[in-house]
Coordinates of C-alpha atoms in Angstrom, one line a residue:
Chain A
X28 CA 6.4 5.9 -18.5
X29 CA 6.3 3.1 -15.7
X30 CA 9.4 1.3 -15.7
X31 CA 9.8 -2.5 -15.1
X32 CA 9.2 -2.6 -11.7
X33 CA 6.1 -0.8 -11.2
X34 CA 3.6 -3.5 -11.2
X35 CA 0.0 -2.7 -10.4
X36 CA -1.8 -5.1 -8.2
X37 CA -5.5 -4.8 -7.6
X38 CA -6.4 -7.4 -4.7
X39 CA -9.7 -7.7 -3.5
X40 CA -8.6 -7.0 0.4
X41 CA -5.9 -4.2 1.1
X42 CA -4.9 -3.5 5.0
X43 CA -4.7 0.3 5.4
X44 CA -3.6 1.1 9.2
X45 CA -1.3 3.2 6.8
X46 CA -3.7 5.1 4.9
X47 CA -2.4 8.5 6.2
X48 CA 0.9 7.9 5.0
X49 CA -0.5 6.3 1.7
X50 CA -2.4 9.3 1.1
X51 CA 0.3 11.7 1.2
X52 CA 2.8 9.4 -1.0
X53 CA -0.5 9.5 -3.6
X54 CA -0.1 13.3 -3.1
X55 CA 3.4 13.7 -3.8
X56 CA 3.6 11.2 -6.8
X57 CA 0.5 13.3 -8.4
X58 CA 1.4 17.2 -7.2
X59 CA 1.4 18.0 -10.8
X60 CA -2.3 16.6 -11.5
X61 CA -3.2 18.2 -8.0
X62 CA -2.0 21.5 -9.7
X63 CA -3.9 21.0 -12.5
X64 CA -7.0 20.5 -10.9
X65 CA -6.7 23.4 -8.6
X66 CA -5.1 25.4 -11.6
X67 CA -8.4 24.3 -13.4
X68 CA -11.0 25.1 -10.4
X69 CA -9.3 28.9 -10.2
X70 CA -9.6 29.7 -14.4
X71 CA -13.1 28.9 -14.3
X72 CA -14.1 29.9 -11.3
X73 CA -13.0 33.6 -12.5
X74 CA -13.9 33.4 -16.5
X75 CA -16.2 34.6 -17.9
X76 CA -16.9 37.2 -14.9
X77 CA -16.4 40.6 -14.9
X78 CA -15.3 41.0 -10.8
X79 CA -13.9 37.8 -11.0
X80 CA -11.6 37.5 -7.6
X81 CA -13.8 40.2 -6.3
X82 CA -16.5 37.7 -5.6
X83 CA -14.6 35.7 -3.5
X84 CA -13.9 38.6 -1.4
X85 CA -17.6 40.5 -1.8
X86 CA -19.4 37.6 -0.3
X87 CA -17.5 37.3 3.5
X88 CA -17.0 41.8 3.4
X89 CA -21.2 41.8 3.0
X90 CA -21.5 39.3 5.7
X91 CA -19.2 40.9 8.0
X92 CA -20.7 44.6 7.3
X93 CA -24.2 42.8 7.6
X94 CA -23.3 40.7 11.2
X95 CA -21.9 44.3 12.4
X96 CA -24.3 46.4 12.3
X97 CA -26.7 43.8 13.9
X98 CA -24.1 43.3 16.3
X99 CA -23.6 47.2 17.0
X100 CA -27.6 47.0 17.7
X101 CA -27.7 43.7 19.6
X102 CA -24.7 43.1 21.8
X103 CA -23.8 45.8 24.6
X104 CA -20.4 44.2 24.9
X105 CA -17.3 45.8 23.2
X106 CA -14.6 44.0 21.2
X107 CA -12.3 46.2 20.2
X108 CA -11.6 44.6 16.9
X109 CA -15.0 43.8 15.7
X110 CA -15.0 44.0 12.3
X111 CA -12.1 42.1 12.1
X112 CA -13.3 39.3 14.4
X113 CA -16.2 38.8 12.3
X114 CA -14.1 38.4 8.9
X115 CA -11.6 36.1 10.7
X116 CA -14.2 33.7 11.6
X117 CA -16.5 33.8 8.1
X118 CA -12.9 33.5 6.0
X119 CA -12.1 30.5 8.4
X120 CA -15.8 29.3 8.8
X121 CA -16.2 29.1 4.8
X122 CA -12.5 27.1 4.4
X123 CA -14.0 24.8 6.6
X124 CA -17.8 24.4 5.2
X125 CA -16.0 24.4 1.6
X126 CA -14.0 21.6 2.2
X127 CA -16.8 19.6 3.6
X128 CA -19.7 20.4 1.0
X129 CA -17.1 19.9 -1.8
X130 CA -15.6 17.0 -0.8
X131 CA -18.6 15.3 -0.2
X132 CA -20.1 15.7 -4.0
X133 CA -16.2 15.1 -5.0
X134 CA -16.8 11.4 -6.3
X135 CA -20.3 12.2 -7.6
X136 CA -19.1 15.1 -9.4
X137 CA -16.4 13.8 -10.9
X138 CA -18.6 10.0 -12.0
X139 CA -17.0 9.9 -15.6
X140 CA -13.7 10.4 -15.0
X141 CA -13.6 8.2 -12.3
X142 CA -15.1 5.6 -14.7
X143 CA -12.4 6.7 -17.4
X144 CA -9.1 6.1 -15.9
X145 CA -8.0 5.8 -12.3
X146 CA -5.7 7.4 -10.3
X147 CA -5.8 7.9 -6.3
X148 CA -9.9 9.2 -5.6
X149 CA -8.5 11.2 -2.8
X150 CA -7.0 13.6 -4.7
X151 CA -10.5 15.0 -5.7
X152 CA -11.3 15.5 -2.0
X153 CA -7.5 16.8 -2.1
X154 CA -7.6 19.1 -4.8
X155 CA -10.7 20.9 -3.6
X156 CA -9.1 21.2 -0.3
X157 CA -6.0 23.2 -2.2
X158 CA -8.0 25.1 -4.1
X159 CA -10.3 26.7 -0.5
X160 CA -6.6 27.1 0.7
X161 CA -5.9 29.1 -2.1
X162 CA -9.7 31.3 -1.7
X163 CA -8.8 31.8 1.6
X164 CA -5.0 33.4 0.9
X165 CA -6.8 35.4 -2.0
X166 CA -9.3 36.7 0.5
X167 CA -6.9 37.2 3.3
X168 CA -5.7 39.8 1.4
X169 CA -8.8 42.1 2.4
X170 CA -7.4 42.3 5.7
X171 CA -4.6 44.3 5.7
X172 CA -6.3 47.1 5.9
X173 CA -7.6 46.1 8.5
X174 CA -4.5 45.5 10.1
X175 CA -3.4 48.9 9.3
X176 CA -6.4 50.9 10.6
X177 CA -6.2 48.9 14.2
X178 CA -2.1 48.8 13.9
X179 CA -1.5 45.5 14.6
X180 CA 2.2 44.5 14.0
X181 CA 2.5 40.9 12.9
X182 CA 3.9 39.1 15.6
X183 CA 5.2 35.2 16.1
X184 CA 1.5 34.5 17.2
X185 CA 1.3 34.4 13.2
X186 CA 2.3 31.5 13.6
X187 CA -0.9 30.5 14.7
X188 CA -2.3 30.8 10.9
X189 CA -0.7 28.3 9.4
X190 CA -1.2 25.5 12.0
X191 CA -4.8 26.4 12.2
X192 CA -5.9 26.4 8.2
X193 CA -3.9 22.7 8.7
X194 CA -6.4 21.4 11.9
X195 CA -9.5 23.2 9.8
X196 CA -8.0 21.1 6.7
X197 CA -7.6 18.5 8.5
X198 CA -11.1 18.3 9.9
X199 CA -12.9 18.7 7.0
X200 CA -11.2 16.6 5.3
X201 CA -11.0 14.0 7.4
X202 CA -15.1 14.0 7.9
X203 CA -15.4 14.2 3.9
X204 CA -13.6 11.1 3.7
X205 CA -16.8 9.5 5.1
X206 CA -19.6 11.6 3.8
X207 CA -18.2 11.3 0.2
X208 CA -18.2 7.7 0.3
X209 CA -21.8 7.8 1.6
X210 CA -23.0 10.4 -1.0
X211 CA -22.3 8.0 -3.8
X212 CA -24.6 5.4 -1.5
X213 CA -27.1 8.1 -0.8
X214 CA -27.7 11.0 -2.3
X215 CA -29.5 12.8 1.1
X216 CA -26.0 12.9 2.9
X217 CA -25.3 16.2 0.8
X218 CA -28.5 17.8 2.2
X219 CA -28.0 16.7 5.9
X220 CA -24.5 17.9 5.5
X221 CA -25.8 21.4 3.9
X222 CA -28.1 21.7 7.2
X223 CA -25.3 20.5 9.4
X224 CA -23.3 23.3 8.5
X225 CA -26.2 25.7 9.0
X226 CA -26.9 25.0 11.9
X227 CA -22.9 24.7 13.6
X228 CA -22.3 28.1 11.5
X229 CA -24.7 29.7 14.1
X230 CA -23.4 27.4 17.0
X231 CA -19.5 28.0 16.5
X232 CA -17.7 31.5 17.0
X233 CA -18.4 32.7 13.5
X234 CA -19.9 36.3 14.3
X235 CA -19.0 36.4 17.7
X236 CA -16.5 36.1 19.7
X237 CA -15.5 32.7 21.5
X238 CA -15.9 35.0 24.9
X239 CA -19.2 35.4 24.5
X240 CA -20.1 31.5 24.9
X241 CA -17.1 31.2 28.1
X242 CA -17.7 34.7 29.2
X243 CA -20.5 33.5 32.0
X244 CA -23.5 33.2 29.8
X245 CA -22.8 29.7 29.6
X246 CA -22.5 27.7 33.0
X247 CA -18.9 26.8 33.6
X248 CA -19.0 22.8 33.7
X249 CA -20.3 22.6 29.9
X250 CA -17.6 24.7 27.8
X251 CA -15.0 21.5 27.9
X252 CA -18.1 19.8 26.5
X253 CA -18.6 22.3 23.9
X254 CA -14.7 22.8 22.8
X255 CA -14.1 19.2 22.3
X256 CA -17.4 18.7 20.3
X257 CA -17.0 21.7 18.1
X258 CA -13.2 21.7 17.3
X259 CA -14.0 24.7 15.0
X260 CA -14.5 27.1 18.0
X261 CA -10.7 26.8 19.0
X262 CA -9.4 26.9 15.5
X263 CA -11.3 29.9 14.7
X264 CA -9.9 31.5 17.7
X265 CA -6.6 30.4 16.8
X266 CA -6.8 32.3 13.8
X267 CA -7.5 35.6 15.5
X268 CA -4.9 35.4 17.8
X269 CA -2.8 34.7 14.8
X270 CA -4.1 38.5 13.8
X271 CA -4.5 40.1 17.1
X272 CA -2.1 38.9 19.5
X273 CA -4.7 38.1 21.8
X274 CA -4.5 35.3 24.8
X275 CA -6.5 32.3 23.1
X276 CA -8.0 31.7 26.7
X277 CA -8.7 28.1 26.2
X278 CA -7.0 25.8 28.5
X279 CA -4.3 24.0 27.5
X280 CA -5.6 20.3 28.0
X281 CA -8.5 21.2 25.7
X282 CA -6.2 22.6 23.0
X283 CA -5.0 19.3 23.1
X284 CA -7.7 17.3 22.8
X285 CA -8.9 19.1 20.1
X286 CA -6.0 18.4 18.2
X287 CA -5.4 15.2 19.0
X288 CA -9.4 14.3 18.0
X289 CA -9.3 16.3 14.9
X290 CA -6.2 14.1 13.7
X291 CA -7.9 10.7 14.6
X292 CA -11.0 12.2 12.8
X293 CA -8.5 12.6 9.6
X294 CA -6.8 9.0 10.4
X295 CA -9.8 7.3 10.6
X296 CA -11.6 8.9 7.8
X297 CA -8.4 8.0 5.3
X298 CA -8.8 4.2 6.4
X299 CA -12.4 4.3 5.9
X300 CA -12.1 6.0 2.8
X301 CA -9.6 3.9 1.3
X302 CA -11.1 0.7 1.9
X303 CA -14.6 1.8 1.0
X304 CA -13.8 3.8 -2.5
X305 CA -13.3 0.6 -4.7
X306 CA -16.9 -0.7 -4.0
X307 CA -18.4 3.5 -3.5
X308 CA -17.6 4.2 -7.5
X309 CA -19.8 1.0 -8.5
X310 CA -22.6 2.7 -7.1
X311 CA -21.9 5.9 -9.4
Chain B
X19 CA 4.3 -13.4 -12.8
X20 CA 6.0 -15.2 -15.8
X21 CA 8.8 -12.9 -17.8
X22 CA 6.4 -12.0 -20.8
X23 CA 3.3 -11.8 -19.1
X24 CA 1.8 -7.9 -18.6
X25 CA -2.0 -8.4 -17.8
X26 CA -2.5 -11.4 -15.5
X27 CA -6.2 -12.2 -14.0
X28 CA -6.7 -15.0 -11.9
X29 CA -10.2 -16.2 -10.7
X30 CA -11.3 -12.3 -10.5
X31 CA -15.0 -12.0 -9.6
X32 CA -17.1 -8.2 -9.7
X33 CA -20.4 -7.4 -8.2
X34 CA -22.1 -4.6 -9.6
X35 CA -25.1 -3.6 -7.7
X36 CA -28.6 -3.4 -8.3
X37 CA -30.4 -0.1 -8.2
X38 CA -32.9 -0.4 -5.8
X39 CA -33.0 2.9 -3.5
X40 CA -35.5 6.6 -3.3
X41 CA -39.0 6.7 -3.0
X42 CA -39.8 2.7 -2.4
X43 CA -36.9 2.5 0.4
X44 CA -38.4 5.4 2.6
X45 CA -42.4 4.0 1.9
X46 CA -40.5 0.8 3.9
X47 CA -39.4 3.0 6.2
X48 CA -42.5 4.8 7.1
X49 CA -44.6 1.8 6.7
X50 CA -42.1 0.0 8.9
X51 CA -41.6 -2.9 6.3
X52 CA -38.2 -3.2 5.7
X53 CA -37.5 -6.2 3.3
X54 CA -34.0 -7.4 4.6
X55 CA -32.8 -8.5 1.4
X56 CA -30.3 -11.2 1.0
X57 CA -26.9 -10.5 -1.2
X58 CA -28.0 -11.5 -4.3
X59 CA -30.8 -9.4 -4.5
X60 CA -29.0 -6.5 -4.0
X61 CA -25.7 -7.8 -6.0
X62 CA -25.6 -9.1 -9.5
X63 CA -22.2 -11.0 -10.6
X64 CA -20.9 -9.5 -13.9
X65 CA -17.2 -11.2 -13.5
X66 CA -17.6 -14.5 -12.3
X67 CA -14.1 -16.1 -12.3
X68 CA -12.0 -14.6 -14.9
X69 CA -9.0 -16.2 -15.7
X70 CA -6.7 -14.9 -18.7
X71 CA -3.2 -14.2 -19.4
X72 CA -1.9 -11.6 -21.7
X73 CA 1.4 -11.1 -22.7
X74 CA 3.7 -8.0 -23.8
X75 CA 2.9 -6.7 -27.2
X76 CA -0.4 -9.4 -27.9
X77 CA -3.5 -7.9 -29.0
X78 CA -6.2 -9.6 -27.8
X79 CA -10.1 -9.1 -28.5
X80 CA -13.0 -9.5 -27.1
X81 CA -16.0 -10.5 -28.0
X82 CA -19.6 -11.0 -26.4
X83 CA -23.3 -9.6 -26.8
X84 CA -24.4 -6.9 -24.6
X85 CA -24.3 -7.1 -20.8
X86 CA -21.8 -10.0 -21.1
X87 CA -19.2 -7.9 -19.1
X88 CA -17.1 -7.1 -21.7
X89 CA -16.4 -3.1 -20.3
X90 CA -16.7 -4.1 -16.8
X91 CA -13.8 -6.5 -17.8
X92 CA -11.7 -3.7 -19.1
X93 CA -12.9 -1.3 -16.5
X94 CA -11.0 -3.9 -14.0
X95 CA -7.8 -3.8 -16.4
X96 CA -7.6 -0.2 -16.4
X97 CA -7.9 -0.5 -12.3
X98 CA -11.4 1.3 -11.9
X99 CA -13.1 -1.6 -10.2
X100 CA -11.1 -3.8 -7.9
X101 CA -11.9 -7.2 -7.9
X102 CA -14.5 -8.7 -5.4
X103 CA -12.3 -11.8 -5.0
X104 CA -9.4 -12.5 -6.9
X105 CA -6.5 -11.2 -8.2
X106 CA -5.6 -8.7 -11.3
X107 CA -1.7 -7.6 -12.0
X108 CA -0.9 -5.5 -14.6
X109 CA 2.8 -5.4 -15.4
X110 CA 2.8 -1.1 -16.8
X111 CA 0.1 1.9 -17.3
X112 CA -3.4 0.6 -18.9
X113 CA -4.9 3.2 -20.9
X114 CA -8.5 2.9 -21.1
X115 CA -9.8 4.0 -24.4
X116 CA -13.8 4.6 -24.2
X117 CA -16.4 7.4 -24.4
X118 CA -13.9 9.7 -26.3
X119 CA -14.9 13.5 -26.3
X120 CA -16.8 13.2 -22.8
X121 CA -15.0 14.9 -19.7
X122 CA -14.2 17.9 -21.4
X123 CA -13.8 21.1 -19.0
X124 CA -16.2 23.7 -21.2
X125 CA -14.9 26.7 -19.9
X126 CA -11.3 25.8 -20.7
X127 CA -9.9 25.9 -23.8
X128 CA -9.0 23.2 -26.2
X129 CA -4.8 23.6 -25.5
X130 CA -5.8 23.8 -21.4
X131 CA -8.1 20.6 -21.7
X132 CA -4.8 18.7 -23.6
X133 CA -3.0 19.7 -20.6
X134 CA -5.7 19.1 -18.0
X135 CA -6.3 15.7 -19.7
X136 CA -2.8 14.4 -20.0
X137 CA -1.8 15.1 -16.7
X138 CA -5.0 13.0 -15.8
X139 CA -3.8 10.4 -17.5
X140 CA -0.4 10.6 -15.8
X141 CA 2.2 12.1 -18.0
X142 CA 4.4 14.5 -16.5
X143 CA 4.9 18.0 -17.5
X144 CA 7.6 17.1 -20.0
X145 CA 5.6 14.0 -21.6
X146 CA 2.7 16.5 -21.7
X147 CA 4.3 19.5 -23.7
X148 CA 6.0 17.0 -26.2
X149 CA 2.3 15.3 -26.9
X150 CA 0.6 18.8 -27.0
X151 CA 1.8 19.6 -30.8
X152 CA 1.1 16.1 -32.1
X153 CA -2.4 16.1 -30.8
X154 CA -3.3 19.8 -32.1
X155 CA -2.0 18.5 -35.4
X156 CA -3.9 15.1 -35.3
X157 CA -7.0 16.9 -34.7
X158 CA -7.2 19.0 -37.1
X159 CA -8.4 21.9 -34.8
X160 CA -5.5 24.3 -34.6
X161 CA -7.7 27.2 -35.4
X162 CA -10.2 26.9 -32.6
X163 CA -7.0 25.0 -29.8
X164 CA -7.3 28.0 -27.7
X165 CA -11.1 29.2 -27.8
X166 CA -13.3 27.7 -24.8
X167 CA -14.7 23.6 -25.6
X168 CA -17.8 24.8 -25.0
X169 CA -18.0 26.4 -28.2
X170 CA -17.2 23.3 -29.9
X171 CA -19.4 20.8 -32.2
X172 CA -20.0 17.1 -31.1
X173 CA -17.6 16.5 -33.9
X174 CA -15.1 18.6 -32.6
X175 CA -14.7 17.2 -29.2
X176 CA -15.1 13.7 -30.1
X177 CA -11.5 14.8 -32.5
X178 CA -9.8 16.2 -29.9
X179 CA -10.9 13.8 -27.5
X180 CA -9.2 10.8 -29.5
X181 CA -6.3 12.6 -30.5
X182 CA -5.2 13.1 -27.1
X183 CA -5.7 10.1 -25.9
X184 CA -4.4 7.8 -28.6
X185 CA -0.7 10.8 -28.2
X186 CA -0.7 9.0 -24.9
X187 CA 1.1 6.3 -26.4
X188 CA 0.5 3.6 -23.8
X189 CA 2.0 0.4 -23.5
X190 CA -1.3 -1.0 -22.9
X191 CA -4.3 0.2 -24.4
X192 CA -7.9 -0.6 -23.7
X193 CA -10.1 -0.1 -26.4
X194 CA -13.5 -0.4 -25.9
X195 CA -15.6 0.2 -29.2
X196 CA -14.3 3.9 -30.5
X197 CA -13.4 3.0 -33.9
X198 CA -16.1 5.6 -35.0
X199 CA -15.4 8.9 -34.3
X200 CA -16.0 12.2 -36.3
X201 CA -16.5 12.3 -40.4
X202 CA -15.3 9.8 -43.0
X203 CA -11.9 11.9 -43.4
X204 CA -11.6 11.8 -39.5
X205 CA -12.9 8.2 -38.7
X206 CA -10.2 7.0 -41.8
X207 CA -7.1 8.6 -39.9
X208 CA -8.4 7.5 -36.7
X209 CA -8.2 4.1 -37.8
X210 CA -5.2 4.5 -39.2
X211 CA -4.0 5.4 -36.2
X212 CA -5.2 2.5 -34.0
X213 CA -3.7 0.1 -36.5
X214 CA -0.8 2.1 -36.0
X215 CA -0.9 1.7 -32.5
X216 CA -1.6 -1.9 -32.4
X217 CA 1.1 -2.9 -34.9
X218 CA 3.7 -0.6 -32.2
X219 CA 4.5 -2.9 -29.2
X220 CA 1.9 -1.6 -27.1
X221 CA -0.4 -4.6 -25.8
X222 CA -3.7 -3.9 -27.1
X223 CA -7.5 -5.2 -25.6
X224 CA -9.9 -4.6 -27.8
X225 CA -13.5 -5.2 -27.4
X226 CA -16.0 -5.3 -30.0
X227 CA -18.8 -6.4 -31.9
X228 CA -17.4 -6.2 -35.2
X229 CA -15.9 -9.0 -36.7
X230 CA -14.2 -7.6 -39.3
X231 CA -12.5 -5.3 -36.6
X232 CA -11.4 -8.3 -34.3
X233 CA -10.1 -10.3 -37.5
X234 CA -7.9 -7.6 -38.7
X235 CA -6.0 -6.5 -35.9
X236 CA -6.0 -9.5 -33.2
X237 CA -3.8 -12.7 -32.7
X238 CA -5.9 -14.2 -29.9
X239 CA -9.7 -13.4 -29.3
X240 CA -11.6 -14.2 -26.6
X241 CA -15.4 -14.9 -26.5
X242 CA -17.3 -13.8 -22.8
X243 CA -21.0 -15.0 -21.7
X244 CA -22.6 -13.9 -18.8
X245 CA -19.2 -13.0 -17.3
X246 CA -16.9 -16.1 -17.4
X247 CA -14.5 -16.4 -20.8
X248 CA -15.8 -19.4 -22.6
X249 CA -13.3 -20.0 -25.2
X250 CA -9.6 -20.3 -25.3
X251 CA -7.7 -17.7 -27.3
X252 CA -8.7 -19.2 -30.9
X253 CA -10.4 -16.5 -33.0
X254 CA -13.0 -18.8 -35.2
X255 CA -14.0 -20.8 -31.9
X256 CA -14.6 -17.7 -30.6
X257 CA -16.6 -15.8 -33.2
X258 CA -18.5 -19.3 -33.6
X259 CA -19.8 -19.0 -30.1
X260 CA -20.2 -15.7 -30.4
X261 CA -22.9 -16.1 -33.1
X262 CA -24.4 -19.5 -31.8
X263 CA -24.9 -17.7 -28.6
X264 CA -26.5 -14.6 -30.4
X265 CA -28.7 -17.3 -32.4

């Protein structure tokens, strides 16, 4: 029960240069409603199915088995760990799409709630983002095998894993902070973000590997274009490094950037978000 | 914000916009005549300078026809709409009572939607296990708690629904219009129940359009017109411009 103190103040102006930090207090004072929700996204994502976790794994495996044979036909070029390239970047891929198509119907979605009681909106766009963390750990799991058949030891580049599903969070988080507020404005910003991802699926490192676009075929002075614009191309790498040991081969300064623009993405999305979400839910 | 006072609003003012988007907006688009419309086109006022003061353990009513802004007005208590301009403080946890047995998850089952709910509506994991029993009791569903909502009847839901909510025990409740839920048994103990609540030193809103309702339970009620309070806490001023306004 609120004690004496906690008095709730609804102003018509708030100044949020600290949404970030906001954000992540909101977390902390509702982890056990975040739970709930993800708790809640899990149960029914697997009743009432006879495969149930299966699915979550069948959908990247037929992917990967579908992009390798094409790629077996198509490319000339050999990566040694081709299957396992191809999963790394669907499993990371789909986090990343998840997060943004989820978050982005979050408010609609969830209209009568929000017009029920209120707590922080972020956490919907939080909660979905925990519960693609969990799919992806779930589906991680199909790897091992993997793992085993090429004998690849973990080693500290595992390290790698963690800090990348936090960027890919991050990012799409940070860009659903915007296109949710706009979905409950307009209802097309769910479609243009569908095709979005369709297209940037093809353009980003999904199926192949990042070599193949900084390997030559593309001339020299346009891949620092390419890594800053698509941040997903050096997170996905980073994730099969994590796996393989392998040199990223990005250069450092872009690393950098990409880091540095994917957390100004999230920083400026939580301040748009939180001062636009108290006038977005009238239009719901 | 004096000692006693729990639900202070001071000169708070809500737009609500106007629906106005889809296939007309892109024939302006195409035909290239965009009508720039000014604010109040787009923008309809439905608080326009609300001033009221509530203190701990009141229970106040309100009372108003339809589209007067009576559930925007509690909406902005429960903190779902910030104020426009002006200023709303709420001294505790507003409960917002309305649309009981909506918001159900129908793939979980009845015990999992208590927890799901409760935890929505704040209450910790403790608070949450200690409610559980009294709500499965109070809604007479213990048979069916733990098969899926979705195999539930209207009647069912709407039971549940107001049993876990009015477990919540808040010290401020928001009630907008729910005093009919369920069968004649049901709708009896539910009533019960809110009388129950009021008379408990929880502050209490309560909007209606029953007089009887208002009368009963409240010390102060408040009649609302096109979204400014026009009377001044006194129940028969406010019931008499409630019906010369209807007339």
């Amino acid at each position: 029960m609120g004690g004496e103190n906690d008095v709730l103040e609804f102003k018509a102006e708030l100044p949020f240069l600290t949404a970030p930090l906001r954000m992540a207090k909101n977390a902390l004072n509702h982890r056990q409603l975040l739970k709930h929700f993800v708790a809640r996204d899990l149960k029914i994502r697997y009743h009432n199915s006879i495969i149930g976790y299966g699915w979550s794994v069948l959908e990247p495996l037929a992917l990967t088995v579908t992009f390798y044979i094409l790629f077996s036909i198509l490319s000339e070029d050999q990566d040694p760990f081709r299957p396992l390239t191809i999963l790394l970047g669907i499993l990371s891929w789909s986090l990343f799409a998840k997060i943004l198509a989820t978050g982005t119907t979050s408010l609609q979605r969830n209209s009568s709630l929000i017009q029920r009681v209120y707590f922080p909106r972020e956490l919907f766009i939080f909660s979905k983002t925990g519960f693609q963390i969990v799919q992806l750990m779930l589906s991680l799991l199909v790897i091992i095998p993997l793992l085993i058949h090429y004998q690849l030891q973990p080693t500290s580049s595992l390290l790698l894993l963690p800090c990348a599903i936090g960027l890919i969070s991050m990012f799409g988080m940070g860009l659903a902070f915007f296109t949710s507020i706009l979905q409950t404005k307009a209802r097309d910003i769910e479609h243009i973000v569908a095709i979005s991802l369709r297209i940037s699926f093809y353009l980003s490192p999904v199926f192949y590997p990042l070599e193949m676009i900084t390997g030559g075929r593309v001339p020299e002075q346009y891949i620092g274009y390419y890594l800053i614009i698509n941040p997903m191309a050096t997170f996905i790498t980073m994730v099969r490094s994590a796996f393989t040991d392998a040199p990223l081969n990005i250069p450092q300064e872009n690393i950098l950037i990409t880091v540095v623009l994917t957390m100004a993405i999230f920083w400026i999305g939580s301040i748009f978000f939180m001062r636009r979400e108290r006038k977005a839910v009238k239009f719901l | 914000m004096k000692e006693k006072e729990i639900i202070a609003l001071s000169n708070v003012v809500l737009d609500y916009p106007r629906k106005t988007k889809g296939v007309g907006l892109l024939r302006e688009i195409l035909t290239g005549r965009v009508k720039r419309k000014s604010r109040a086109e787009r923008w309809f006022r439905a608080l326009d300078g609300i001033n009221l003061s509530i203190n701990k353990g009141e229970v106040v009513g309100i009372i108003g026809a339809n589209g007067s802004g009576k559930s925007t007005l509690l909406r902005v208590m429960a903190g779902i709409y910030a104020p426009d301009e002006g200023e709303i403080k709420i001294n505790g946890r507003p409960t917002l009572l309305a649309g009981v047995g909506t918001g159900f998850q129908q793939d979980l089952t009845g015990r999992e939607n208590i927890r799901l709910q409760s935890s929505i509506y704040g209450r910790s994991k403790s608070e949450t296990h200690e409610l559980e029993e009294d709500v499965i009791e109070f809604s007479g569903i213990r048979e069916f708690i733990d098969d899926p909502i979705r195999t539930y009847s209207a009647g069912m839901k709407a039971r549940l629904g107001f049993a876990i909510i009015s477990s919540l025990n808040p010290e401020i409740l928001l009630l907008d219009e729910v005093m009919s839920v369920g069968d004649y048994e049901f709708r009896k103990k539910s009533r019960a129940r809110i009388e129950e609540l009021v008379k408990g030193d929880a502050t209490v809103v309560i909007v209606s359009h029953s007089k009887s309702i208002l009368n009963n339970l409240c010390s102060k009620v408040y009649a609302i017109d096109n979204g400014s309070v026009m009377t001044h806490g006194d129940i028969d001023e406010a019931f008499e411009f409630y019906e010369s306004d209807k007339a």
